[in-house]
Coordinates of C-alpha atoms and ligand atoms in Angstrom, one line a residue:
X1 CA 5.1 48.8 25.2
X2 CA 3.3 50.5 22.4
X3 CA 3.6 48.5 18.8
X4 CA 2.5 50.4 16.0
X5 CA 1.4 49.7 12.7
X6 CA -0.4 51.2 10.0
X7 CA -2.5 49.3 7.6
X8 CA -2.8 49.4 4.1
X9 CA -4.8 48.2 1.5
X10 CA -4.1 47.6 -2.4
X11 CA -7.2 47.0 -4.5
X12 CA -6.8 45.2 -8.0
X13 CA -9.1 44.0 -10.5
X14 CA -9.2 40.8 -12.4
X15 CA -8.6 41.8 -15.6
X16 CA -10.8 39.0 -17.2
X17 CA -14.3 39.5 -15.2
X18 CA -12.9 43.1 -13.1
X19 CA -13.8 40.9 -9.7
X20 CA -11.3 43.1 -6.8
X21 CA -8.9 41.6 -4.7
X22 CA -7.6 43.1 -1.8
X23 CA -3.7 43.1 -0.9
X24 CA -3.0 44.0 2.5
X25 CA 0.2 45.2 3.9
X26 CA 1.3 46.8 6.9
X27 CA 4.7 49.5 8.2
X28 CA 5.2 48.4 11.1
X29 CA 6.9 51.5 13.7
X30 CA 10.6 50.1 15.5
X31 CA 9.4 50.5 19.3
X32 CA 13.0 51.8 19.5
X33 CA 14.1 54.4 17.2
X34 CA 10.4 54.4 15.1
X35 CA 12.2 52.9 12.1
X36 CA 9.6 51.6 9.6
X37 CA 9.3 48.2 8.4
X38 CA 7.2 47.1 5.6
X39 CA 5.3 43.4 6.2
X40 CA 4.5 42.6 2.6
X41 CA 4.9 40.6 -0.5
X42 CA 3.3 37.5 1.5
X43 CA 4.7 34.6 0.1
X44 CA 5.5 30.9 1.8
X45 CA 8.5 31.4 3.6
X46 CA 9.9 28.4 1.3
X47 CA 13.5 28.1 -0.6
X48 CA 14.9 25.2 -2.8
X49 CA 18.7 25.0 -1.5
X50 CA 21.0 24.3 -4.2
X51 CA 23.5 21.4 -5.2
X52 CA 26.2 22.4 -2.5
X53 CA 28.7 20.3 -3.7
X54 CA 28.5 22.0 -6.9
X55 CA 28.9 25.5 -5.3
X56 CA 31.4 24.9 -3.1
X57 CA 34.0 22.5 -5.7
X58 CA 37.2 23.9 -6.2
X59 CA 37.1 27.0 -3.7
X60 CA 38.8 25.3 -1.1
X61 CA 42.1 25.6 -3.9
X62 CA 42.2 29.4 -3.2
X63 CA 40.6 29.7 -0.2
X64 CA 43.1 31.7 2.0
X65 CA 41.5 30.4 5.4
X66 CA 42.2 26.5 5.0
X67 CA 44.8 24.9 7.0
X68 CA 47.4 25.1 4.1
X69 CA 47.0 28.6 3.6
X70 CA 45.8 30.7 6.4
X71 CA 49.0 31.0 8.6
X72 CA 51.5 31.8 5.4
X73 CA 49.0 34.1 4.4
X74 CA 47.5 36.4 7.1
X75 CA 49.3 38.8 8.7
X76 CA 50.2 39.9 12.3
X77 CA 48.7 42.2 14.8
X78 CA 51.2 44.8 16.1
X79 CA 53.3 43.7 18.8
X80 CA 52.0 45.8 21.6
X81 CA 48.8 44.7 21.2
X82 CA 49.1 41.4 20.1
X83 CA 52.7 40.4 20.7
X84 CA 52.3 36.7 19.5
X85 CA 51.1 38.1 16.0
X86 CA 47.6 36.1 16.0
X87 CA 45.4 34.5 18.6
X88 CA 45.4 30.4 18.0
X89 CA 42.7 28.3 19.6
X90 CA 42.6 24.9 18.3
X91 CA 42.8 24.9 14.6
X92 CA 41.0 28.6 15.1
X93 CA 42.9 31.1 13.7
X94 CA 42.5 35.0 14.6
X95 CA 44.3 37.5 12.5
X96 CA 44.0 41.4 11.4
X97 CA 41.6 41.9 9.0
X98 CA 43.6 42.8 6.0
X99 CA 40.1 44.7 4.7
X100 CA 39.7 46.8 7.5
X101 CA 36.7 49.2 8.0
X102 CA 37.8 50.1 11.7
X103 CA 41.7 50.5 13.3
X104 CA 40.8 47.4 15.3
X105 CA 39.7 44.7 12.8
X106 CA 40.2 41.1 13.1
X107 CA 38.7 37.9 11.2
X108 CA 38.3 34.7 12.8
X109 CA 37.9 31.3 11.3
X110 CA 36.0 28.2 12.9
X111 CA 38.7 26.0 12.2
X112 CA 40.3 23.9 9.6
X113 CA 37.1 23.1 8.1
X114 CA 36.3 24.9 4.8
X115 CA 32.7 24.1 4.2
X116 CA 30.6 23.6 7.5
X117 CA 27.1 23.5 6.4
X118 CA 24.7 25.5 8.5
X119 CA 22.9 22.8 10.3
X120 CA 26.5 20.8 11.6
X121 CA 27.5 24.6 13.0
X122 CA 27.1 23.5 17.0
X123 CA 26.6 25.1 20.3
X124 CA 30.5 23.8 21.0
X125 CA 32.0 25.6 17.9
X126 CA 30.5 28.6 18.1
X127 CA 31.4 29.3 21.8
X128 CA 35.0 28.5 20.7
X129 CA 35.1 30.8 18.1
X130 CA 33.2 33.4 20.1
X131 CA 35.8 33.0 22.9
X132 CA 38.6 33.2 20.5
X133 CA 36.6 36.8 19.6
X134 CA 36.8 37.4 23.6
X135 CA 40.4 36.9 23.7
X136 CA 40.8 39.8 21.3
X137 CA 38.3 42.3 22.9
X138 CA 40.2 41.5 26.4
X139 CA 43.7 42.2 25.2
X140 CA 42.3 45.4 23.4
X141 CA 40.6 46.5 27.1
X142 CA 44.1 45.7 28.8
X143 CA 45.6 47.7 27.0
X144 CA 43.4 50.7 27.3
X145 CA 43.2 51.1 23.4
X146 CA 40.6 54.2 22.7
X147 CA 38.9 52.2 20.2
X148 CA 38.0 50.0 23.5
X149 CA 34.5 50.9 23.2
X150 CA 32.5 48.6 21.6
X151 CA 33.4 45.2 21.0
X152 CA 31.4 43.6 17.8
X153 CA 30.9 40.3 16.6
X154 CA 29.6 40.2 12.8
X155 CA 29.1 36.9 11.5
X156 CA 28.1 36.8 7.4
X157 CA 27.5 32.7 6.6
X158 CA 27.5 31.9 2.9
X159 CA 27.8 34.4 0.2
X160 CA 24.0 35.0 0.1
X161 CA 24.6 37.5 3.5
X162 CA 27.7 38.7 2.0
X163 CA 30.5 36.7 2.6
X164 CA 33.0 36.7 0.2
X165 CA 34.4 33.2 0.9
X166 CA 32.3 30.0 1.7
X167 CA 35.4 29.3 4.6
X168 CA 33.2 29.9 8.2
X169 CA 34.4 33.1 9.9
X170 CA 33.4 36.2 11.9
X171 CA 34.4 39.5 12.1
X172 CA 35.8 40.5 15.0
X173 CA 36.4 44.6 16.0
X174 CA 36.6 47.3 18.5
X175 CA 35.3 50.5 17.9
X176 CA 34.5 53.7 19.1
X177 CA 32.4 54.4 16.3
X178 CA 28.9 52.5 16.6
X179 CA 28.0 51.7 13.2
X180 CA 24.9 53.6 12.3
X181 CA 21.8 51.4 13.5
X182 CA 23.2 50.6 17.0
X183 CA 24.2 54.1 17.8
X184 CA 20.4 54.9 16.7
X185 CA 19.5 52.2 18.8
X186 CA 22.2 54.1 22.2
X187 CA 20.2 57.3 21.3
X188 CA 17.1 56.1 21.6
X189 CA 16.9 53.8 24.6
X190 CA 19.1 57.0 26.2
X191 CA 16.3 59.1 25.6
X192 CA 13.3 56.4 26.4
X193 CA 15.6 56.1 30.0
X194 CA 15.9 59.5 30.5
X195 CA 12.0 60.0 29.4
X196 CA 10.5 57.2 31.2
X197 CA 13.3 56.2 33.9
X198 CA 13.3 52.6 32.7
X199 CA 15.5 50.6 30.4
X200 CA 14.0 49.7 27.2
X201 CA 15.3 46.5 26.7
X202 CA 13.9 45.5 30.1
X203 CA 10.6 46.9 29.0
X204 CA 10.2 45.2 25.6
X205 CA 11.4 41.6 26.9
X206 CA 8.7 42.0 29.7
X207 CA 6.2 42.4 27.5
X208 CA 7.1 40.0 24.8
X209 CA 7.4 37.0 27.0
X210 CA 4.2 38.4 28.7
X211 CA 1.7 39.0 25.0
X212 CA 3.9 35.6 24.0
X213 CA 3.2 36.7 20.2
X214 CA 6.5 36.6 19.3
X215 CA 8.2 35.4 22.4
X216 CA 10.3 32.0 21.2
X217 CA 11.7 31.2 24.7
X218 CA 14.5 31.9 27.7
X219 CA 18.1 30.3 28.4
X220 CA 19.2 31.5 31.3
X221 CA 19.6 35.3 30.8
X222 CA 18.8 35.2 27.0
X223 CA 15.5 36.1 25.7
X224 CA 14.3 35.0 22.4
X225 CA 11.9 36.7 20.2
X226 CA 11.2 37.7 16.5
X227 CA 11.3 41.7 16.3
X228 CA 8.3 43.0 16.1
X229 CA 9.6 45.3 12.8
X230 CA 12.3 43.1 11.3
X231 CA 14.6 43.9 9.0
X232 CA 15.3 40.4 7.1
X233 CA 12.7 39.3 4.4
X234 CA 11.7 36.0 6.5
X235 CA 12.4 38.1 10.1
X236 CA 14.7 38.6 13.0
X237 CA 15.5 36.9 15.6
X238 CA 16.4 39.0 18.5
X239 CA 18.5 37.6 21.5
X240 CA 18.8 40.4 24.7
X241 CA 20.8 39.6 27.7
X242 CA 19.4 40.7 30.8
X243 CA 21.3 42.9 33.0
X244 CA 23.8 43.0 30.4
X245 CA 24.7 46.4 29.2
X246 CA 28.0 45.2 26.8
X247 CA 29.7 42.5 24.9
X248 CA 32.4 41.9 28.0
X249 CA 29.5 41.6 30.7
X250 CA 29.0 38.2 29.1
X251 CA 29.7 35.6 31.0
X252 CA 30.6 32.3 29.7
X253 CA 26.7 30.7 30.8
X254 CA 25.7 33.7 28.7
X255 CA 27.9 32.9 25.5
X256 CA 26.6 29.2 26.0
X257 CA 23.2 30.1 26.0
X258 CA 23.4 32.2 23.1
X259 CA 25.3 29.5 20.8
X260 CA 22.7 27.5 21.7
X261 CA 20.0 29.5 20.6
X262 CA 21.5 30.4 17.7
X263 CA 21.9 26.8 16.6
X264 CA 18.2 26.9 17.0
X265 CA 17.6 29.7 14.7
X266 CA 19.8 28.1 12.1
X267 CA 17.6 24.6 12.6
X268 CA 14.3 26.4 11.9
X269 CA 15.4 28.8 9.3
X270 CA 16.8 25.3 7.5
X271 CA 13.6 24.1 7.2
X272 CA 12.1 27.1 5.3
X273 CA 15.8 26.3 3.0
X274 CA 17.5 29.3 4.0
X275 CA 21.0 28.2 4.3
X276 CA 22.9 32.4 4.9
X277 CA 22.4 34.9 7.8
X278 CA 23.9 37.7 9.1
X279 CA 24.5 37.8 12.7
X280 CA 25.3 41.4 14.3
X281 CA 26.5 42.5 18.3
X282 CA 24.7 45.4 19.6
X283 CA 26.5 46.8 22.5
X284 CA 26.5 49.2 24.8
X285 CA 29.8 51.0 26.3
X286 CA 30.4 49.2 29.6
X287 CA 28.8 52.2 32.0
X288 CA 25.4 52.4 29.6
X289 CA 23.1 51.6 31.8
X290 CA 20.2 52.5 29.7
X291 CA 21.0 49.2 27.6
X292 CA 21.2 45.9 27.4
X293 CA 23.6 43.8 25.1
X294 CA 21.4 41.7 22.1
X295 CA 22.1 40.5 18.6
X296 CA 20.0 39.9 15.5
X297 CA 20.4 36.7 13.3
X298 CA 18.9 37.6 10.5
X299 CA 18.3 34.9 8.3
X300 CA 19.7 36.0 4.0
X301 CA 18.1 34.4 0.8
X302 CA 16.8 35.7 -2.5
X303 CA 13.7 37.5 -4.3
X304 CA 14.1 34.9 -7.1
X305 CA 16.1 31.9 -6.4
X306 CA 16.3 31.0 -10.7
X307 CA 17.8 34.7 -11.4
X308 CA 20.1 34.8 -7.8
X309 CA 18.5 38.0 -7.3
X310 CA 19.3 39.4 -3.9
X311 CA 16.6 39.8 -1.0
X312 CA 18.0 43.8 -0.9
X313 CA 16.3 45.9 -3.5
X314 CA 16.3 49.7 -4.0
X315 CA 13.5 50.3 -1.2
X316 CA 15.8 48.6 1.2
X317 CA 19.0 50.1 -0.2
X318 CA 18.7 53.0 -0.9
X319 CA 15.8 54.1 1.7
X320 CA 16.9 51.4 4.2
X321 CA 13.1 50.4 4.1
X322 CA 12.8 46.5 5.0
X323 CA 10.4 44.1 3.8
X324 CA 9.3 41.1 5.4
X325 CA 7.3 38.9 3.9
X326 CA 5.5 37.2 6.4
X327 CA 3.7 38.4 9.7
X328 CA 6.4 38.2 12.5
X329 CA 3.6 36.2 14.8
X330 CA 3.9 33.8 11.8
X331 CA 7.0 33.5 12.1
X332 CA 7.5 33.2 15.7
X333 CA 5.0 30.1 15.3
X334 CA 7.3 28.4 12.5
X335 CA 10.2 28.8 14.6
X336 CA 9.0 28.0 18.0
X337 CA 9.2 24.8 18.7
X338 CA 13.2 24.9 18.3
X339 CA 13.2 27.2 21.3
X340 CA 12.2 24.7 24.1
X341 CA 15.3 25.2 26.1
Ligands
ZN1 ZN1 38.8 27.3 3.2

């Protein structure tokens, strides 16, 4: 696997006694799709998280995913897809999407609970709510829907990622549109398959866990390591299935595994007081073999905390052009040892 990266230099003087300092920063190339990543603006990856109970007083009154609310409020799926109107498991509640970007939207919530802070989300909820997810994708399969394609989990936690309600819940959809950085990703590890008669994904786990610089650890199927040319300011973390080539190839070990090593990303990224991520599916279709189903947790905080100013600035939003601001080896070090499976 070949890892590029070009190095760059930034001189400045002192502007009392003109002594230089060197800045150093590196664009990293995506192995995949060559997508550049800039490692820069080194700073300790370290947060103040703020008075929670303060933030979160008085949303639960028009929070439209609490108990009180979210059955009177959300509507119902069409009944030839869904002919019970929404998909109940527990107190989780699965519902159309009334926001949709896609036909086949759905939000799910983790329950009754309207605040669940990050480090009391468990292995246990998470598989629920992912199987709740499940449920959906299955019916929309059985019923040979053509937006049966590919089936995504988003997850945005806190309003930092994006979420416009503090009330846990994922977004849920079929598609037969991949959104633009996964069908980058299908091109590409197409072509790399059809180049070099090997799948990618296999390829770049191999030698992760091999080099070990950013290798985090294994449950069952599920490899975890920080992307070599992350997209989050304190770094991905990259799960891939193997021999999985879409989101209903899971098997319930799998979706085990994964809650679990998502808890640990949530644990370590804590500690650094990051309290938001954004969690995204990247699936194949079920006959693309070329591919292997993984997700990115990619953990959400600010440039400056004092202001609220958001970790996406012009470079990254207009020029999609990431900055992370640590080495990803660093990283990997700082988050290791909550990946001993
Ligand atoms: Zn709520």
């Amino acid at each position: 696997m070949k890892f590029e990266a070009h190095l760059k230099e930034t001189i400045v003087l002192d502007p009392k006694n003109k002594t230089t300092r060197a800045i150093p920063s590196e664009i990293r190339k995506d192995p995949l799709t060559g997508r550049t990543a800039r490692i820069c603006h080194f700073m300790k990856l370290k947060w103040e998280k703020p008075d929670f109970d303060k933030m979160i007083a008085g949303t639960e009154k028009i929070c439209p995913f609490c108990p009180d609310k979210v059955l009177s409020i959300t509507p119902y799926f069409a009944e030839d897809l869904i002919p019970e109107g929404r998909l109940i498991s527990g107190d989780m509640v699965l519902f159309p999407n009334i926001a949709p970007y896609d036909s086949l939207g759905a939000v799910a919530t983790f329950g009754s609970r309207h605040y669940i802070p990050m480090t009391e989300i468990t292995p246990e909820l998470i598989v629920k709510g992912f199987r709740l997810a499940f449920e959906f994708f299955k019916r929309v399969e059985n019923s040979k829907h053509p937006e049966s394609v590919y089936h995504i989990i988003n997850w945005n936690y806190m309003p930092v990622s994006g979420s416009s309600l503090i009330h846990p819940h994922l977004q849920v959809f079929s598609t037969s549109s991949a959104p633009n950085l996964m069908r980058q990703e299908l091109d590409a590890a197409y072509e790399y398959y059809r180049l070099k008669g090997t799948n990618f994904w296999d390829d770049l786990v191999k030698s992760e866990e091999s080099e070990k610089k950013r290798f985090l650890g294994r449950a069952g199927r599920t490899a975890w390591l920080c992307s070599y040319a992350p997209i989050g300011v304190a770094g991905d973390v990259l799960a891939v299935v193997d021999g999985v080539r879409c989101t209903l190839d899971l098997t319930d070990k799998d979706i085990s595994d994964i809650a679990l090593g998502l808890t640990r990303a949530m644990a370590a990224y804590d500690r650094m007081g990051i309290y938001s991520f954004n969690m995204n599916f990247f699936t194949g279709a079920k006959d693309d073999d070329f591919t292997r189903f993984h997700l990115l947790f990619s953990p959400r905080t600010f440039f400056n905390q004092a202001l609220g100013t958001p970790d996406v600035g012009a470079i990254r939003n207009l020029y999609n052009e990431t900055l992370c601001m640590a080495f990803p080896e660093d990283i990997r070090d700082m988050l290791a040892p909550d990946f001993i499976f």
